[in-house]
């Protein structure tokens, strides 16, 4: 009987170990999938695309699109044939638009760069006077 209970105990340990291993592997696979999803966007962390487009991270999609169009017209190489810096600026604008113009890529960019869009609030900061 003692040998039987020891075998039962070993079987339970093996089952628990297998379950823990499965949970760990599932977690690793999930993290791998998230990383793959974010890395496919090829987001450069050294460039602030909102700064390139001269707009706030809290700008709406419509405001972003209007600003993009304005800058593209202003810096287009055909409008500025002798301006080398305009061509570089135009290329930067196009790169920024590729990321920020796509809602899914914009969301990933914002999450990966730490931009947080603040939601307007009518809350009151508590002080000793208004508590």
Coordinates of C-alpha atoms in Angstrom, one line a residue:
X1 CA 0.0 0.0 0.0
X2 CA 2.9 2.4 0.8
X3 CA 4.4 1.8 -2.6
X4 CA 1.1 2.5 -4.3
X5 CA 0.6 5.8 -2.5
X6 CA 4.2 6.8 -3.4
X7 CA 3.4 6.0 -7.1
X8 CA 0.2 8.1 -6.8
X9 CA 2.2 11.0 -5.4
X10 CA 4.8 10.8 -8.2
X11 CA 2.0 10.7 -10.8
X12 CA 0.4 13.8 -9.3
X13 CA 3.7 15.6 -9.3
X14 CA 4.3 14.7 -12.9
X15 CA 0.8 15.9 -13.9
X16 CA 1.3 19.2 -12.0
X17 CA 4.7 19.6 -13.6
X18 CA 3.2 19.0 -17.1
X19 CA 0.4 21.5 -16.4
X20 CA 2.8 24.2 -15.3
X21 CA 5.0 23.5 -18.3
X22 CA 1.9 23.9 -20.6
X23 CA 0.9 27.2 -19.0
X24 CA 4.5 28.5 -19.4
X25 CA 4.7 27.4 -23.0
X26 CA 1.4 29.0 -23.7
X27 CA 2.5 32.3 -22.1
X28 CA 5.7 32.3 -24.1
X29 CA 3.9 31.6 -27.4
X30 CA 1.5 34.5 -26.6
X31 CA 4.4 36.9 -25.9
X32 CA 6.1 35.7 -29.1
X33 CA 2.9 36.5 -31.1
X34 CA 2.7 40.0 -29.6
X35 CA 6.3 40.7 -30.4
X36 CA 5.9 39.5 -34.0
X37 CA 2.9 41.6 -34.4
X38 CA 4.6 44.8 -33.2
X39 CA 7.9 44.1 -35.0
X40 CA 6.3 43.7 -38.4
X41 CA 5.6 47.4 -38.4
X42 CA 9.3 48.3 -38.4
X43 CA 8.8 51.2 -36.1
X44 CA 11.9 53.3 -35.6
X45 CA 12.1 54.4 -31.9
X46 CA 14.5 57.2 -32.6
X47 CA 12.0 59.2 -34.7
X48 CA 9.1 61.0 -33.3
X49 CA 6.6 60.8 -36.1
X50 CA 4.2 63.3 -34.5
X51 CA 7.1 65.8 -34.4
X52 CA 7.8 65.1 -38.1
X53 CA 4.1 65.8 -38.9
X54 CA 4.2 68.8 -36.6
X55 CA 1.1 67.6 -34.7
X56 CA 0.1 66.5 -31.2
X57 CA -0.2 62.8 -30.4
X58 CA -3.8 63.5 -29.3
X59 CA -4.8 64.7 -32.8
X60 CA -7.7 63.0 -34.4
X61 CA -7.4 61.0 -37.6
X62 CA -8.9 63.8 -39.6
X63 CA -6.5 66.4 -38.1
X64 CA -3.6 64.1 -38.8
X65 CA -4.7 63.6 -42.4
X66 CA -5.2 67.3 -43.0
X67 CA -1.7 68.1 -41.6
X68 CA -0.1 65.4 -43.7
X69 CA -1.7 66.8 -46.9
X70 CA -0.6 70.3 -46.0
X71 CA 3.0 69.3 -45.4
X72 CA 3.2 67.1 -48.5
X73 CA 2.1 70.0 -50.6
X74 CA 4.6 72.3 -48.9
X75 CA 7.6 70.0 -49.2
X76 CA 6.9 68.1 -52.4
X77 CA 10.1 67.8 -54.5
X78 CA 8.3 68.9 -57.6
X79 CA 7.4 72.2 -55.9
X80 CA 10.9 72.6 -54.5
X81 CA 13.3 71.3 -57.2
X82 CA 16.4 72.9 -55.9
X83 CA 15.8 72.2 -52.2
X84 CA 17.7 69.1 -51.0
X85 CA 16.4 69.5 -47.4
X86 CA 12.8 69.7 -48.7
X87 CA 13.2 66.2 -50.3
X88 CA 14.5 64.8 -47.0
X89 CA 11.7 66.4 -45.1
X90 CA 9.2 65.0 -47.7
X91 CA 10.6 61.5 -47.3
X92 CA 10.3 61.8 -43.5
X93 CA 6.7 63.0 -43.8
X94 CA 5.9 60.0 -46.0
X95 CA 7.6 57.6 -43.5
X96 CA 5.6 59.2 -40.6
X97 CA 2.4 58.9 -42.6
X98 CA 3.0 55.3 -43.4
X99 CA 2.8 54.6 -39.6
X100 CA 0.4 57.2 -38.3
X101 CA -1.9 57.1 -41.3
X102 CA -2.8 53.5 -40.5
X103 CA -4.9 53.2 -37.3
X104 CA -3.4 49.8 -36.4
X105 CA 0.1 50.9 -36.9
X106 CA -0.5 54.2 -35.1
X107 CA -1.9 52.3 -32.1
X108 CA 1.2 50.0 -32.1
X109 CA 3.5 53.0 -32.5
X110 CA 1.8 54.9 -29.6
X111 CA 2.0 51.8 -27.4
X112 CA 5.7 51.1 -28.2
X113 CA 6.8 54.7 -27.8
X114 CA 4.9 55.4 -24.6
X115 CA 2.7 58.2 -26.0
X116 CA -0.4 58.4 -24.0
X117 CA -3.4 60.3 -25.2
X118 CA -5.0 62.0 -22.3
X119 CA -8.8 61.9 -22.1
X120 CA -10.2 65.3 -21.1
X121 CA -11.5 65.2 -17.6
X122 CA -13.6 67.5 -15.5
X123 CA -12.2 66.1 -12.2
X124 CA -11.1 68.4 -9.5
X125 CA -7.7 68.2 -7.8
X126 CA -8.2 67.8 -4.1
X127 CA -6.5 70.3 -1.9
X128 CA -6.8 71.2 1.8
X129 CA -9.3 74.0 0.8
X130 CA -11.7 71.9 -1.2
X131 CA -11.6 68.6 0.7

